[in-house]
XYZ file of C-alpha atoms in Angstrom:
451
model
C 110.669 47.091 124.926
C 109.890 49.094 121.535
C 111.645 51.812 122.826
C 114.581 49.554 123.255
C 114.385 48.182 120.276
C 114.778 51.554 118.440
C 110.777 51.130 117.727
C 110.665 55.480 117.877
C 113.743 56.277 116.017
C 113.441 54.140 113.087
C 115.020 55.086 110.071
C 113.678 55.295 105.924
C 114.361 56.804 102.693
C 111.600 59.343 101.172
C 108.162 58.310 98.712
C 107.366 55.069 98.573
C 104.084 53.494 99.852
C 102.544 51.479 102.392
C 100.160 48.489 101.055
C 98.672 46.271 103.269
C 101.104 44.039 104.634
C 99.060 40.802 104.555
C 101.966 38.486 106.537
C 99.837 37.344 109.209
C 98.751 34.369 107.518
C 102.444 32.519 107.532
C 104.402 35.131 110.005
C 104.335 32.384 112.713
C 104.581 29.388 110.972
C 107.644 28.032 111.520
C 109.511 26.597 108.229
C 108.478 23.207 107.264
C 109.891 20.782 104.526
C 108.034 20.090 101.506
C 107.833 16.616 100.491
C 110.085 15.155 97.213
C 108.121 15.350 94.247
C 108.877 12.434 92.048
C 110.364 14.820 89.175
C 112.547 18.070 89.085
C 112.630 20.552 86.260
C 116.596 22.001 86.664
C 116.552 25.219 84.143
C 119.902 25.988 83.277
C 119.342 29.511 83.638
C 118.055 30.157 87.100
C 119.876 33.751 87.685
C 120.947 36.839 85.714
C 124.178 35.820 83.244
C 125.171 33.273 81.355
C 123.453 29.630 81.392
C 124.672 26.637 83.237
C 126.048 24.147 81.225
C 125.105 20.174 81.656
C 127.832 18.360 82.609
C 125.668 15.176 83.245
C 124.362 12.795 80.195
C 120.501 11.549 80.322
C 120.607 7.991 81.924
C 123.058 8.891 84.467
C 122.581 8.165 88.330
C 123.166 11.384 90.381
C 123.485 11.648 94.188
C 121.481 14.577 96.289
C 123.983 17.626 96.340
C 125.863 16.591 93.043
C 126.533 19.062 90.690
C 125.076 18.388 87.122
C 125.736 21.525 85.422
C 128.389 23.826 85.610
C 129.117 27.732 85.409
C 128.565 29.300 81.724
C 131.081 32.000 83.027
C 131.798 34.098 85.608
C 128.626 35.454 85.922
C 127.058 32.405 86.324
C 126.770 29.723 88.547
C 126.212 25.636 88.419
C 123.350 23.813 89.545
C 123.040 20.232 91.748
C 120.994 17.759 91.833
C 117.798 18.351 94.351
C 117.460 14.359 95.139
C 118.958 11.199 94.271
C 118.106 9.688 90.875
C 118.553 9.462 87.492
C 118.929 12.238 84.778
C 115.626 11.645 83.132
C 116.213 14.136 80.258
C 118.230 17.310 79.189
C 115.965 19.621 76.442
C 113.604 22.004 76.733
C 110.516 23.072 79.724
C 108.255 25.136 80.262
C 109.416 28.530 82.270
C 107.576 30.740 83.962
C 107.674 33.727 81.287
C 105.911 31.126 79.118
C 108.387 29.879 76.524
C 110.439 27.105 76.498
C 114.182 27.192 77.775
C 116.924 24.406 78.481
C 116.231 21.922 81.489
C 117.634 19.474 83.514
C 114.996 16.951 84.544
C 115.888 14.530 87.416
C 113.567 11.475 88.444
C 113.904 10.524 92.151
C 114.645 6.695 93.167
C 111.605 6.684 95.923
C 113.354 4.176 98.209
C 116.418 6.711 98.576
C 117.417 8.520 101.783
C 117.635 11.858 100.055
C 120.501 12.508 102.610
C 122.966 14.975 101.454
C 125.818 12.904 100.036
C 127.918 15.739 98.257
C 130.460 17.958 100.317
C 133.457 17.698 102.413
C 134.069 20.213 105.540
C 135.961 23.665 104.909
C 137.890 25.774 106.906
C 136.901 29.039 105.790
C 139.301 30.497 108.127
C 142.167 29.199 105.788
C 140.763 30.651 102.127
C 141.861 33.886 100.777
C 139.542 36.403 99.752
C 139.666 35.381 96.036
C 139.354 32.119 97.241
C 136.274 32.748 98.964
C 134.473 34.356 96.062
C 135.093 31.256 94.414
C 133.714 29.311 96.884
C 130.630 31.319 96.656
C 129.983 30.850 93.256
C 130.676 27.344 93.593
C 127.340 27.077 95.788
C 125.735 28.200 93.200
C 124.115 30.668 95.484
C 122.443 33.964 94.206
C 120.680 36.461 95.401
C 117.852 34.756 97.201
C 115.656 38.076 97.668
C 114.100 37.420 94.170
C 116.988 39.250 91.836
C 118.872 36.223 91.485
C 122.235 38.027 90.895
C 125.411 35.988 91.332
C 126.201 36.481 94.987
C 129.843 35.736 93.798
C 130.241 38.545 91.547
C 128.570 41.297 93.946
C 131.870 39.784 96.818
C 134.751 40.692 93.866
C 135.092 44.196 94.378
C 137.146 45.729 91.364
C 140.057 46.725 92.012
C 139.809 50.816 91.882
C 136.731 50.380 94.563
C 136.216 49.418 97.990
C 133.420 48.303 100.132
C 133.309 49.804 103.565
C 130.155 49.103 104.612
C 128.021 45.438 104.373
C 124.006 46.110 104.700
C 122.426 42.843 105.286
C 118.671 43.243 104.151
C 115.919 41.794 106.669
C 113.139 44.306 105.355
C 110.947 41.932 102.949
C 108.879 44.635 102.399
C 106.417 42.886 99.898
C 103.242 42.204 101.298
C 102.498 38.334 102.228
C 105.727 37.488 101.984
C 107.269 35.932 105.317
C 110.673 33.871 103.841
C 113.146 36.292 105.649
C 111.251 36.476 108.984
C 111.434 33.089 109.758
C 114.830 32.601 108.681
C 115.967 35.586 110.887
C 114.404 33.965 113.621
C 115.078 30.001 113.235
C 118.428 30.524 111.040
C 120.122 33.112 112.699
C 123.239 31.294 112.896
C 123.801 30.452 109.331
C 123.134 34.109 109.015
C 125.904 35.270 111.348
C 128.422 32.981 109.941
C 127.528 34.501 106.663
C 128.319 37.725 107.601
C 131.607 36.848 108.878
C 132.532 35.031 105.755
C 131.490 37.645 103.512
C 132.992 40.387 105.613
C 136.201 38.532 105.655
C 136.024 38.418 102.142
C 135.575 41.894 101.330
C 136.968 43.447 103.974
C 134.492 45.677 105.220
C 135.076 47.832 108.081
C 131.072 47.733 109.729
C 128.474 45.323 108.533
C 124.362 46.503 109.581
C 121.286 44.655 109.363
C 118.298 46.909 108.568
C 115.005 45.295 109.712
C 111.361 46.658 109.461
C 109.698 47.571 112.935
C 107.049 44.881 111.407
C 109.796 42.092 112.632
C 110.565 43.331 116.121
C 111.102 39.991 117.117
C 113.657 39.175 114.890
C 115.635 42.284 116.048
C 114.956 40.904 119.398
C 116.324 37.376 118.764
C 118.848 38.512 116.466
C 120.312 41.557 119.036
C 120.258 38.189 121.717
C 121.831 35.899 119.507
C 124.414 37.729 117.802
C 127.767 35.888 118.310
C 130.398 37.514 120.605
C 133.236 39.159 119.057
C 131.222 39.568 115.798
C 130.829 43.922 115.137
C 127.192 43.721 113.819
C 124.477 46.460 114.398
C 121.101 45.730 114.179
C 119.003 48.534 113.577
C 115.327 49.496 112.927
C 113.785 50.858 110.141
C 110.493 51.800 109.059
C 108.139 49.049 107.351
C 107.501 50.534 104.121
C 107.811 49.459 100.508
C 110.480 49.007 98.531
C 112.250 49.810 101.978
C 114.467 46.876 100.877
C 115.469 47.632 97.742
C 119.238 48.531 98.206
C 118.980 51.780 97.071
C 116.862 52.608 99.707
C 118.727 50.743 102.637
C 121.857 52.353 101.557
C 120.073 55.992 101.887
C 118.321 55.226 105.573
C 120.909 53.670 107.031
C 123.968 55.219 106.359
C 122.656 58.689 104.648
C 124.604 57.293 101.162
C 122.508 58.102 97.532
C 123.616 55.676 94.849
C 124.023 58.293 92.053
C 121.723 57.600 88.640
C 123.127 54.952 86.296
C 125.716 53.749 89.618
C 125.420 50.883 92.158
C 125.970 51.082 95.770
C 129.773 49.494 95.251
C 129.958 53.099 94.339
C 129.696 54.755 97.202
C 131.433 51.935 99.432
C 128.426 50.020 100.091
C 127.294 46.261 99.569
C 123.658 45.246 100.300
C 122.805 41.458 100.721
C 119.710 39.800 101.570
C 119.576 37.388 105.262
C 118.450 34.318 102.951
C 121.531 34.908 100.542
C 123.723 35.333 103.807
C 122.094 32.234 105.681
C 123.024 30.007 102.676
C 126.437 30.714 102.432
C 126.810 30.639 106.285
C 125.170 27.041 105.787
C 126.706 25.620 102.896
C 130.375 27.127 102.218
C 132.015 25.477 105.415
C 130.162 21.791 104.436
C 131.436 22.849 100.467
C 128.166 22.062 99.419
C 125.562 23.767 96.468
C 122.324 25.035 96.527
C 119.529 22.416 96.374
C 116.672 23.893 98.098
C 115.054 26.965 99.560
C 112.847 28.238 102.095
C 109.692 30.090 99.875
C 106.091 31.575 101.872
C 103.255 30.034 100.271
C 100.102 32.188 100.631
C 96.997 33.577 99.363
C 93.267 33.441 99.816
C 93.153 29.982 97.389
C 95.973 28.165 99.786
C 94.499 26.096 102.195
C 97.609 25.610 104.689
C 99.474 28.852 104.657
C 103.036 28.235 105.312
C 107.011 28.772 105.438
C 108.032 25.688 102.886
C 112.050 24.196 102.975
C 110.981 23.271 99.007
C 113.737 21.850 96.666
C 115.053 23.443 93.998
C 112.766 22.278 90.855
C 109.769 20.896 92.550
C 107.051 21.888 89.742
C 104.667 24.421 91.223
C 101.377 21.713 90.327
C 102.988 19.426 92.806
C 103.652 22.482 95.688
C 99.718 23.198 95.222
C 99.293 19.895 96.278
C 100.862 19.863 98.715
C 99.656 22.909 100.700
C 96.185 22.375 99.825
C 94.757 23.796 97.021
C 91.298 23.640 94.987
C 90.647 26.458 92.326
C 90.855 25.696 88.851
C 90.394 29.277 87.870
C 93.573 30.473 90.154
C 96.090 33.190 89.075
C 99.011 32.212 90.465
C 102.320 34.590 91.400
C 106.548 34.345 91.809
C 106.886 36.467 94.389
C 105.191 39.139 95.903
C 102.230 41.315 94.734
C 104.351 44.385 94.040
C 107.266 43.273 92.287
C 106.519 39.171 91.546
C 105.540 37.450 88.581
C 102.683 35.927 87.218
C 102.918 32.723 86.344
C 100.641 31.133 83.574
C 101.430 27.517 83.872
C 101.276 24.888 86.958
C 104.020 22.955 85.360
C 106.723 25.244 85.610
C 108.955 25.053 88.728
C 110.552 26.585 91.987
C 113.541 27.794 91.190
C 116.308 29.819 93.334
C 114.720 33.265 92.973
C 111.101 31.966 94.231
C 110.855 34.218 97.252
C 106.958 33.346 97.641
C 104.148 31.097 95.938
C 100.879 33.495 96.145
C 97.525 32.048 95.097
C 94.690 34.255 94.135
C 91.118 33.637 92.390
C 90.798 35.466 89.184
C 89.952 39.174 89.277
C 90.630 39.529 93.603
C 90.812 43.210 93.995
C 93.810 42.951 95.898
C 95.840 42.521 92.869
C 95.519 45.341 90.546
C 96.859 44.167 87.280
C 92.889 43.163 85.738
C 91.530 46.378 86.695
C 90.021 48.494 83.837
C 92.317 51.373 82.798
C 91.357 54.721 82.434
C 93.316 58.243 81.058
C 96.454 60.022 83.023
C 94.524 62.849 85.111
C 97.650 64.362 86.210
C 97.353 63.985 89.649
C 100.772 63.514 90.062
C 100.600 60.435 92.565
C 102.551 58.960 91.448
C 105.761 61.031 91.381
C 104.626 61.467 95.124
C 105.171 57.889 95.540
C 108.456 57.100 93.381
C 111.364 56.174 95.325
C 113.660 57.128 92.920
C 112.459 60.626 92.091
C 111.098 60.104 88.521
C 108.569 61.380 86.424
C 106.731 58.419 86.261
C 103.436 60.733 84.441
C 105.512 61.899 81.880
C 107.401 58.502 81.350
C 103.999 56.727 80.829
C 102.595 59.317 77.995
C 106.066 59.134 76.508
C 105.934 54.845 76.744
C 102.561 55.081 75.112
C 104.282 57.140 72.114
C 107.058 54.441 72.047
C 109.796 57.722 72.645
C 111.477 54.983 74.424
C 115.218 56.955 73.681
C 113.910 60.352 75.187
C 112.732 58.359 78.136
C 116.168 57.315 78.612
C 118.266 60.129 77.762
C 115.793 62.505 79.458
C 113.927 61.074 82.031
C 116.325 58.847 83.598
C 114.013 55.854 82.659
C 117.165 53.499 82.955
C 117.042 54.482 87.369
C 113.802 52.844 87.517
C 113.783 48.806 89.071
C 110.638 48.339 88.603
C 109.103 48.442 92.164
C 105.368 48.949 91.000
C 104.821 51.885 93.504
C 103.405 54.461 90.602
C 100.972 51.689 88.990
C 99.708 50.940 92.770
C 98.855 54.660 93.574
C 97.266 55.248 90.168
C 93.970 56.076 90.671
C 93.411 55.496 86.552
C 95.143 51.757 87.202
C 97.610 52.898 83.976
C 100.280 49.764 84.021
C 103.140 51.735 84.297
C 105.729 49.567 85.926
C 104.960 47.018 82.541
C 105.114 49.971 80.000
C 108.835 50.469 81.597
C 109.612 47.206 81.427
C 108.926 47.131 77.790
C 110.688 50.402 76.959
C 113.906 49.552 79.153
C 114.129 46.327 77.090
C 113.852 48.227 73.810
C 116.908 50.472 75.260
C 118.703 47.376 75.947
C 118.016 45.770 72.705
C 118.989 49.359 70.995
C 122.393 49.429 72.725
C 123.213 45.987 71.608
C 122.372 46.426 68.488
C 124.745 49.456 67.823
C 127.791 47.797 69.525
């Protein structure tokens, strides 16, 4: 069956690194709804762009589905109401980075059905490709992966490019996490009807869906599955990290480098990830938005492990509860170990980039960021491991100088997304993923400031 399966002539990119995977905790639990929490914290500003705007006033009744704030622009997207209530408040919350930005909060009416009451059917058959892409970011779907880009915006191709090729990412290559797995294997088609929308839409000649030999089930199911008359290859690739970054997927499975300071578009290729594809497959034919999303729950502090359907804004204090959960002295992360975030407050909540909820008690080895940091020995590990071919050495002693523009101009600093691979292999636990972070902000902040 592996051989079948393409187990022995999986595909990859080269570097990278392979930490444990940790996924058998939740990697057959099927996906379960969370209960309703009896408040929602909406923020406005749940992907990259500009805000949502409130287009509801605080007193007013909303029904499950109903949109209550619209699109800043067009990269942006609204957001709907998780349940049926009443628009408790619109002002300020607590976000995960800490501060305080604009909210939505909506109080559910207990006794309601929390059926879906917003949408009417759509032929998608009958909508033009600008049509579509309107559609799209009328769902208020982004991408679901954990970049929370405006799926709409990545479907408008401009208009001196073309994508050929559609990648559809089933890697989730961060350890623990298990949200793609189980929607390749209980949602697979949503997924397929996504594909055909969004090929239709762009007009792409071959769509693939890369997933890790970790997942051979999912091949399996989704090689058995696959609708008739739909052109999809399913292929293999190797489980490593950031295997699904799109970079990477574009490179092993159709031999295509994005160039430095370019995006796949550029060399004909669009990369989208199975939960982003299974939402629009789900909710663009009913014309309905994004309320809620399927997020893996896990972590040595998390009593029952699981594959949660948890609506959009559910605080994470009432999620712990839910799943079993009893240690005051938790550090708590948005996402995966790698790449997610950490997350200083219970009060903040789930919003549509939450891939995973991982609970850890303070100071587990397994996460590296409280470990005591030592010099560089320049052992040059961690340009071994760097997927994109950077001098990550010589970009931390630089960071540490604040030479922030000769990183940039020099060092391609600006290429790096921030996978985490050279601060896992350093043996002298140097942050260096967070000193980039700081210093590509600084760039940013430097450009804007002399436009």
């Amino acid at each position: 069956m592996k051989r079948f399966l393409g187990f022995g002539s999986r595909k990859t990119f080269s570097h990278g690194v392979h930490p444990p995977e940790a996924k058998e905790l939740t990697q057959a639990k099927a996906i379960r709804r969370l209960p309703f929490a009896p408040e929602f914290i909406i923020p406005l500003s749940q992907h990259t762009g500009a805000p949502a705007r409130p287009i509801v006033r605080e007193g007013q009744e909303v029904v499950r589905g109903e949109p209550i704030a619209e699109a800043g622009g067009f990269v942006s997207v609204p957001m709907h109401a998780p349940v049926s209530g009443v628009i408790l408040k619109i002002g300020l919350a607590r976000d995960v980075r800490g501060g305080m930005s604009p909210a939505i909060i909506v109080r559910q009416y207990p006794g309601a059905s929390q059926e879906i009451l917003y949408g009417t059917h759509v032929d998608v058959d009958t909508l033009a490709p600008a049509e579509i892409v309107k559609a799209v970011q009328n769902t208020g779907v982004v991408g679901l992966g954990g970049a929370a880009f405006p799926t709409h915006v990545k479907l408008a191709v401009p208009d001196n490019k073309r994508v050929d090729t559609i990648i559809v990412n089933g890697c989730e290559c961060e350890p623990y996490l298990t949200t793609d797995h189980r929607i390749m294997l209980e949602r697979a088609g949503d997924l397929f009807e996504g594909i055909r929308i969004v090929k239709r839409a762009m007009s792409a000649e071959r769509v693939i869906i890369g997933v890790e030999h970790n997942k051979l089930d999912a091949v399996e199911h989704l090689r058995a599955t696959k609708p008739a008359g739909l052109d999809v290859a399913i292929e293999v690739v190797e489980a490593k990290y950031p295997q699904g970054a799109e970079k990477m997927l574009s490179k092993a499975l159709v031999n295509r480098e994005v160039p430095s300071g370019k995006l796949p578009v550029d060399v004909g290729v669009a990369v989208f990830n199975v939960a982003t594809l299974s939402q629009i497959g789900e909710l663009l034919p009913r014309k309905q938005g994004l309320i809620e999303r399927v997020v893996t729950v896990s972590g040595p502090s998390v009593s029952r492990p699981g594959n949660y359907l948890v609506a959009l804004g559910t605080p994470l204090r009432f999620v712990l509860e839910q799943v079993g959960f009893d240690d005051p002295d938790a550090q708590f992360l948005f996402g995966g170990p790698m790449m997610g975030v950490s997350v200083g407050s219970v009060d903040v909540p789930v919003t549509k980039g939450v891939t995973g909820i991982l609970v850890f008690p303070r100071g587990d080895s397994r996460l590296a960021r409280d470990k005591k940091e030592f010099g560089c020995i320049k052992c040059g590990s961690c340009i071994q491991a760097c997927p994109m071919h950077l001098n990550p050495s010589t970009l931390g002693l630089l960071a540490k100088k604040q030479e922030y523009d000769m990183m940039a101009e020099q060092y391609h600093l600006m290429d790096c997304f921030e996978c985490g691979c050279c601060s896992y292999v350093c043996p002298s636990n140097i942050p260096l993923v967070q000193h980039f972070r700081v210093a590509k902000s600084v760039v940013r902040d430097r450009k804007v400031s002399a436009s």
